[in-house]
Amino acid sequence: MNKISLSVLATFLISLSIFAQKPQKLTSNQIYEQVQKLNFLGTALYIAAHPDDENTRLIAYLANHVKARTGYLSLTRGDGGQNLIGTEIRELLGVIRTQELLAARSIDGGEQFFTRANDFGYSKHPDETLEIWNKNEVLSDVVWAIRTFKPDVVINRFDHRTPGTTHGHHTASAMLSVQAFELAKDSTSYVEQLKHTDVWQPKRLYQNTSSWFYRGREAEFKELTKGFTKFDIGVYYPLKGVSNNELASKASSQHLCQGFGRLSTRGEQYEYAEFLKGDKPTDKKDIFSGINTTWSRLKNGEQIGKILYEVEKNFDFVNPSKHLPKLLEAYQLIQELEDMHWQKIKEKQIKQIIEACAGLYIEASAVVNASGIPNETIELNFEVLNRSAIQMLLTSVTPTLEKNIIYKGLELKQNKKFNFKEFVLLKTDNFTAPYWLNDKASLGMYAVENQLLRGKPETPRIVKIDFNLIINFTPIVITKNVVIKYAERDKGEIYEPFDVLPRVTTKLADKVLVFSDSIPKKVNVEVRAGSKFVTGKVSLKVPENWNVTPKEIDFNIAQKKDKQTVSFIVTPPKEASEGKLIVTATSQGKVYKKELVEINYNHIPKQNVLLNSEAKIVRLDIKKVGEKIGYIKGAGDLVPESLRQIGYKVEFINPTEINYKNLHKYDAIVLGIRAYNVVKELKFKQKFLLDFVAKGGNLIVQYNTSRNVDVAAPFPLKLSRDRVTDETAEVVILADENPLINFPNKITQNDFKGWVQERGLYFPNYWHAAYKPILSMNDKGETPKLGSLLIAKYGKGHYIYTGLSFFRELPAGVSGAYKLFANMLSVQR
């Protein structure tokens, strides 16, 4: 299991994750709050670009104070960012950030949605963003979100009128929202969506702003917001025992891979919303003013409201089960509503309330494993318990994959538990994996053909059970996902989702295989069994000018989840070459080409991700000097593994053990990305690192963010937010004669081809004359940035600072990046 470096929050997050994955058991206070939300028929949709862009303070306020159904539409899953807690980047980082958003919504009370936009990295202008994204398709997804969620109010986080002043994704999210606000009602726009939904016109559009955006310009902000709607998002919730901003702080702290763990705040605090278009509110203090948010907005809704407002008014916190007869009466009326949108929403809400008021515990859990394979029969444990005095009968259970009814006829008397076992067939050909990763993505877009999946935060669970009940003579069906639960002595009871996975998956240790010469390498393939007694063959496909032996290897695995490693010999060509190595396994006449990646952090549910089982193979012509490298981990990267690929012996250095004596055995020492941001011990160890340099050592410091960090370099340098986001931006070599460009590899313009996502970030913009800038680069329309690679002589050694994105380029197998990094490591002592 991965370890979270933010130890301050470890205890809180472990307990939170354990309870977050367990079945929700509502207290009387929470039931009452759910009744309040049941009686509010208003909806707000908040729109921004990334995980962490959302204003959890305002989302929590709308969901918990106003009681509105509140959603957050994040245009991307944050795939292009950095990871503070592990080595996952790109699509795997997107999976983590998706789950962190869902964790945040489980705290602040909102719902979560996405578009198919792929976060390709930092963008300086919305024109670039919308060029790389498929603007029409992302716009269609925003329209789809509005048509399906049907918000009365849409709130943008960013200003659509200020292109070029912030991240291009930010401005683009607002621009697309403004367009979608009008297009959602147009029956001639995105007509194919109307097979599944109806047109919709939100009542009004706002832009949310905060004093945070105007730090140092308080007078300007005060004048600007005079006519804006103003929210005190510090409101206190006695039923929760916390204020809204405390709740919001806990929600935003779920974004741990972005370093968002933070202290909670409390007390008076304001957010503002600027009215942009639509029907002007009758009361500018209330964004829902003039909008009917009562049951009377629905045909025949008054009768439902009459029942449920009375339940809310006279709610019994000691014995909420006394309200069950009225709740069941309202449930029957809700099922008769003509407005199917609200009917589905309110049916789901009132079912949860009925279940909670009855103290009803129903669960289906796998007996043995947390996963099965298609068309496998699994055994399930069922637990059913009615903890109220109301008359209740479990007539049957229905596995949703089979649709066969298993009759039970159990009278559920008060507090009498029933346990039983049943065998269920996993009648499906689908797997449980992030749906947006099923097909190959482009740089700017994920490919999702199924319209009904678009926008969903995660793949709907495949294995479900319908519990068919009669409560007080009212038929009601409650559906539960199948889970797996177990206990660990140091953690207690743990719940995990139950997944359907392939019979066979394969895995290569490295996603990039680098051959620095023409010597053959052994390539190991790990074969994993998703079931018992799995046999078959595995083979490798390589490019035409490469060779692999043997052609195929048999595997035979008796136990589920067990693994067998088989070895091939791969021989590269003599000349430089790049291509793909693809792993194929066959078993029982079926072909399997997927790798199973498990993501397991304490603060989110365990995730199983299926990726193509393949690697990039690179034969490059590279020379190097030195052999033994010391590496100090930062926020997490795969640079050490990449350096081992080209023959370096890399040892990890524990920062707490650094002293004057134990560094000089290394030919070079490298600091991982954001090391000074996340490793607090380093500020006390800098004197030892500089002594290593002064005595002839070579120290390479990779990028750090510019926020409150001192890299303690031997000569002054100042980090900035300068970055070059265009991975194809022209690179000018400033120091043609410098060893970094010439030894042991000659660096040319060709070595800057094929870079991915960006050139680099957080370049220094000021440095002492002792530093020599090596490269110049810039994005279109900007001044040259000279701070991407700096080297200084210090004593007998060399200090190198680089903001170049080696943490992206090396794992991607970019040949030129390997050559340049080898030169950095080879600076003579």
PDB file of C-alpha atoms in Angstrom, residues 356-494:
ATOM      1  CA  ALA A 356     -32.682   5.134   7.574  1.00  0.00           C
ATOM      2  CA  CYS A 357     -35.885   5.723   9.587  1.00  0.00           C
ATOM      3  CA  ALA A 358     -36.468   1.964   9.726  1.00  0.00           C
ATOM      4  CA  GLY A 359     -32.915   1.313  10.851  1.00  0.00           C
ATOM      5  CA  LEU A 360     -32.916  -1.089   7.921  1.00  0.00           C
ATOM      6  CA  TYR A 361     -29.595  -2.824   7.329  1.00  0.00           C
ATOM      7  CA  ILE A 362     -29.337  -4.750   4.073  1.00  0.00           C
ATOM      8  CA  GLU A 363     -26.110  -5.962   2.565  1.00  0.00           C
ATOM      9  CA  ALA A 364     -24.766  -8.425   0.012  1.00  0.00           C
ATOM     10  CA  SER A 365     -21.061  -9.222   0.337  1.00  0.00           C
ATOM     11  CA  ALA A 366     -18.816 -11.624  -1.506  1.00  0.00           C
ATOM     12  CA  VAL A 367     -17.794 -14.587   0.632  1.00  0.00           C
ATOM     13  CA  VAL A 368     -14.213 -15.008  -0.587  1.00  0.00           C
ATOM     14  CA  ASN A 369     -12.777 -12.497  -3.058  1.00  0.00           C
ATOM     15  CA  ALA A 370     -13.091  -8.841  -3.991  1.00  0.00           C
ATOM     16  CA  SER A 371     -13.453  -9.695  -7.680  1.00  0.00           C
ATOM     17  CA  GLY A 372     -14.848 -12.237 -10.102  1.00  0.00           C
ATOM     18  CA  ILE A 373     -14.558 -12.907 -13.814  1.00  0.00           C
ATOM     19  CA  PRO A 374     -17.323 -12.778 -16.430  1.00  0.00           C
ATOM     20  CA  ASN A 375     -19.731 -15.721 -16.285  1.00  0.00           C
ATOM     21  CA  GLU A 376     -18.287 -16.991 -13.013  1.00  0.00           C
ATOM     22  CA  THR A 377     -20.624 -18.091 -10.227  1.00  0.00           C
ATOM     23  CA  ILE A 378     -19.823 -16.455  -6.899  1.00  0.00           C
ATOM     24  CA  GLU A 379     -21.169 -16.993  -3.407  1.00  0.00           C
ATOM     25  CA  LEU A 380     -22.674 -14.058  -1.537  1.00  0.00           C
ATOM     26  CA  ASN A 381     -23.474 -13.447   2.106  1.00  0.00           C
ATOM     27  CA  PHE A 382     -26.755 -11.611   2.699  1.00  0.00           C
ATOM     28  CA  GLU A 383     -27.606  -9.740   5.876  1.00  0.00           C
ATOM     29  CA  VAL A 384     -31.048  -8.214   6.457  1.00  0.00           C
ATOM     30  CA  LEU A 385     -32.176  -6.482   9.637  1.00  0.00           C
ATOM     31  CA  ASN A 386     -35.197  -4.309  10.415  1.00  0.00           C
ATOM     32  CA  ARG A 387     -34.591  -2.265  13.584  1.00  0.00           C
ATOM     33  CA  SER A 388     -38.023  -0.630  13.692  1.00  0.00           C
ATOM     34  CA  ALA A 389     -41.451  -1.831  14.827  1.00  0.00           C
ATOM     35  CA  ILE A 390     -43.001  -1.340  11.393  1.00  0.00           C
ATOM     36  CA  GLN A 391     -44.315  -4.383   9.535  1.00  0.00           C
ATOM     37  CA  MET A 392     -41.823  -5.495   6.904  1.00  0.00           C
ATOM     38  CA  LEU A 393     -41.382  -8.454   4.566  1.00  0.00           C
ATOM     39  CA  LEU A 394     -38.429  -9.393   2.364  1.00  0.00           C
ATOM     40  CA  THR A 395     -40.217 -11.112  -0.504  1.00  0.00           C
ATOM     41  CA  SER A 396     -37.157 -11.830  -2.666  1.00  0.00           C
ATOM     42  CA  VAL A 397     -33.762 -10.707  -3.877  1.00  0.00           C
ATOM     43  CA  THR A 398     -32.867 -10.234  -7.526  1.00  0.00           C
ATOM     44  CA  PRO A 399     -29.297 -10.180  -8.869  1.00  0.00           C
ATOM     45  CA  THR A 400     -29.493  -7.447 -11.505  1.00  0.00           C
ATOM     46  CA  LEU A 401     -27.169  -9.289 -13.921  1.00  0.00           C
ATOM     47  CA  GLU A 402     -29.314 -12.435 -14.013  1.00  0.00           C
ATOM     48  CA  LYS A 403     -32.782 -10.993 -13.435  1.00  0.00           C
ATOM     49  CA  ASN A 404     -33.756 -14.283 -11.763  1.00  0.00           C
ATOM     50  CA  ILE A 405     -35.857 -13.836  -8.651  1.00  0.00           C
ATOM     51  CA  ILE A 406     -34.690 -15.629  -5.509  1.00  0.00           C
ATOM     52  CA  TYR A 407     -37.782 -15.925  -3.328  1.00  0.00           C
ATOM     53  CA  LYS A 408     -37.320 -15.513   0.424  1.00  0.00           C
ATOM     54  CA  GLY A 409     -40.630 -14.581   2.102  1.00  0.00           C
ATOM     55  CA  LEU A 410     -38.951 -13.450   5.322  1.00  0.00           C
ATOM     56  CA  GLU A 411     -40.971 -11.506   7.879  1.00  0.00           C
ATOM     57  CA  LEU A 412     -38.516  -8.960   9.233  1.00  0.00           C
ATOM     58  CA  LYS A 413     -39.454  -8.602  12.868  1.00  0.00           C
ATOM     59  CA  GLN A 414     -37.888  -5.838  14.945  1.00  0.00           C
ATOM     60  CA  ASN A 415     -34.162  -6.326  15.505  1.00  0.00           C
ATOM     61  CA  LYS A 416     -34.201  -9.961  14.340  1.00  0.00           C
ATOM     62  CA  LYS A 417     -31.317 -10.464  11.938  1.00  0.00           C
ATOM     63  CA  PHE A 418     -31.448 -12.783   8.953  1.00  0.00           C
ATOM     64  CA  ASN A 419     -28.323 -14.152   7.273  1.00  0.00           C
ATOM     65  CA  PHE A 420     -28.365 -16.375   4.224  1.00  0.00           C
ATOM     66  CA  LYS A 421     -26.112 -17.334   1.331  1.00  0.00           C
ATOM     67  CA  GLU A 422     -26.864 -17.487  -2.373  1.00  0.00           C
ATOM     68  CA  PHE A 423     -24.884 -18.252  -5.535  1.00  0.00           C
ATOM     69  CA  VAL A 424     -24.969 -15.585  -8.228  1.00  0.00           C
ATOM     70  CA  LEU A 425     -23.855 -15.797 -11.860  1.00  0.00           C
ATOM     71  CA  LEU A 426     -21.796 -12.859 -13.136  1.00  0.00           C
ATOM     72  CA  LYS A 427     -23.637 -12.815 -16.442  1.00  0.00           C
ATOM     73  CA  THR A 428     -21.668 -10.068 -18.160  1.00  0.00           C
ATOM     74  CA  ASP A 429     -18.833  -9.498 -20.609  1.00  0.00           C
ATOM     75  CA  ASN A 430     -17.955  -6.128 -19.107  1.00  0.00           C
ATOM     76  CA  PHE A 431     -15.185  -5.312 -16.651  1.00  0.00           C
ATOM     77  CA  THR A 432     -15.127  -2.896 -13.733  1.00  0.00           C
ATOM     78  CA  ALA A 433     -12.644  -0.271 -14.846  1.00  0.00           C
ATOM     79  CA  PRO A 434     -12.691   3.478 -15.510  1.00  0.00           C
ATOM     80  CA  TYR A 435     -14.883   3.692 -18.600  1.00  0.00           C
ATOM     81  CA  TRP A 436     -13.071   6.687 -20.089  1.00  0.00           C
ATOM     82  CA  LEU A 437      -9.875   4.625 -20.341  1.00  0.00           C
ATOM     83  CA  ASN A 438     -11.426   1.788 -22.352  1.00  0.00           C
ATOM     84  CA  ASP A 439     -10.519   3.312 -25.717  1.00  0.00           C
ATOM     85  CA  LYS A 440      -7.457   5.208 -26.868  1.00  0.00           C
ATOM     86  CA  ALA A 441      -7.556   8.895 -25.982  1.00  0.00           C
ATOM     87  CA  SER A 442      -6.218  11.808 -27.966  1.00  0.00           C
ATOM     88  CA  LEU A 443      -4.076  14.539 -26.451  1.00  0.00           C
ATOM     89  CA  GLY A 444      -7.176  16.590 -25.707  1.00  0.00           C
ATOM     90  CA  MET A 445     -10.086  14.161 -25.463  1.00  0.00           C
ATOM     91  CA  TYR A 446     -11.121  10.834 -24.000  1.00  0.00           C
ATOM     92  CA  ALA A 447     -13.148   8.605 -26.316  1.00  0.00           C
ATOM     93  CA  VAL A 448     -16.509   7.568 -24.848  1.00  0.00           C
ATOM     94  CA  GLU A 449     -19.023   6.324 -27.396  1.00  0.00           C
ATOM     95  CA  ASN A 450     -21.832   5.577 -24.950  1.00  0.00           C
ATOM     96  CA  GLN A 451     -23.755   8.815 -24.449  1.00  0.00           C
ATOM     97  CA  LEU A 452     -25.241   7.586 -21.166  1.00  0.00           C
ATOM     98  CA  LEU A 453     -21.771   7.156 -19.652  1.00  0.00           C
ATOM     99  CA  ARG A 454     -20.597  10.643 -20.556  1.00  0.00           C
ATOM    100  CA  GLY A 455     -20.385  12.874 -17.522  1.00  0.00           C
ATOM    101  CA  LYS A 456     -20.502  10.109 -14.946  1.00  0.00           C
ATOM    102  CA  PRO A 457     -17.726  10.328 -12.360  1.00  0.00           C
ATOM    103  CA  GLU A 458     -16.981   6.611 -12.443  1.00  0.00           C
ATOM    104  CA  THR A 459     -18.113   3.388 -14.048  1.00  0.00           C
ATOM    105  CA  PRO A 460     -21.444   2.253 -12.564  1.00  0.00           C
ATOM    106  CA  ARG A 461     -21.032  -0.829 -10.419  1.00  0.00           C
ATOM    107  CA  ILE A 462     -21.764  -3.994 -12.372  1.00  0.00           C
ATOM    108  CA  VAL A 463     -22.802  -6.398  -9.619  1.00  0.00           C
ATOM    109  CA  LYS A 464     -25.924  -5.257  -7.757  1.00  0.00           C
ATOM    110  CA  ILE A 465     -28.717  -6.867  -5.792  1.00  0.00           C
ATOM    111  CA  ASP A 466     -32.332  -5.683  -5.703  1.00  0.00           C
ATOM    112  CA  PHE A 467     -33.894  -6.284  -2.283  1.00  0.00           C
ATOM    113  CA  ASN A 468     -37.638  -6.563  -2.898  1.00  0.00           C
ATOM    114  CA  LEU A 469     -39.489  -5.479   0.225  1.00  0.00           C
ATOM    115  CA  ILE A 470     -43.009  -4.811   1.386  1.00  0.00           C
ATOM    116  CA  ILE A 471     -42.987  -2.169   4.118  1.00  0.00           C
ATOM    117  CA  ASN A 472     -46.314  -1.489   5.779  1.00  0.00           C
ATOM    118  CA  PHE A 473     -48.111  -2.942   2.703  1.00  0.00           C
ATOM    119  CA  THR A 474     -46.061  -0.766   0.327  1.00  0.00           C
ATOM    120  CA  PRO A 475     -43.794  -2.528  -2.210  1.00  0.00           C
ATOM    121  CA  ILE A 476     -40.356  -0.959  -2.377  1.00  0.00           C
ATOM    122  CA  VAL A 477     -37.124  -2.056  -4.053  1.00  0.00           C
ATOM    123  CA  ILE A 478     -33.784  -1.072  -2.542  1.00  0.00           C
ATOM    124  CA  THR A 479     -30.703  -1.770  -4.630  1.00  0.00           C
ATOM    125  CA  LYS A 480     -27.274  -2.403  -3.117  1.00  0.00           C
ATOM    126  CA  ASN A 481     -23.858  -2.832  -4.703  1.00  0.00           C
ATOM    127  CA  VAL A 482     -22.131  -6.081  -3.843  1.00  0.00           C
ATOM    128  CA  VAL A 483     -19.086  -5.431  -1.649  1.00  0.00           C
ATOM    129  CA  ILE A 484     -16.303  -7.352   0.027  1.00  0.00           C
ATOM    130  CA  LYS A 485     -15.600  -6.816   3.715  1.00  0.00           C
ATOM    131  CA  TYR A 486     -12.923  -8.071   6.022  1.00  0.00           C
ATOM    132  CA  ALA A 487     -11.123  -7.072   9.186  1.00  0.00           C
ATOM    133  CA  GLU A 488      -7.518  -6.130   9.893  1.00  0.00           C
ATOM    134  CA  ARG A 489      -6.253  -5.999  13.441  1.00  0.00           C
ATOM    135  CA  ASP A 490      -4.724  -2.558  13.105  1.00  0.00           C
ATOM    136  CA  LYS A 491      -7.611  -1.032  11.121  1.00  0.00           C
ATOM    137  CA  GLY A 492     -10.786  -2.882  12.028  1.00  0.00           C
ATOM    138  CA  GLU A 493     -13.580  -3.545   9.545  1.00  0.00           C
ATOM    139  CA  ILE A 494     -12.754  -2.643   5.947  1.00  0.00           C
TER     140      ILE A 494
END
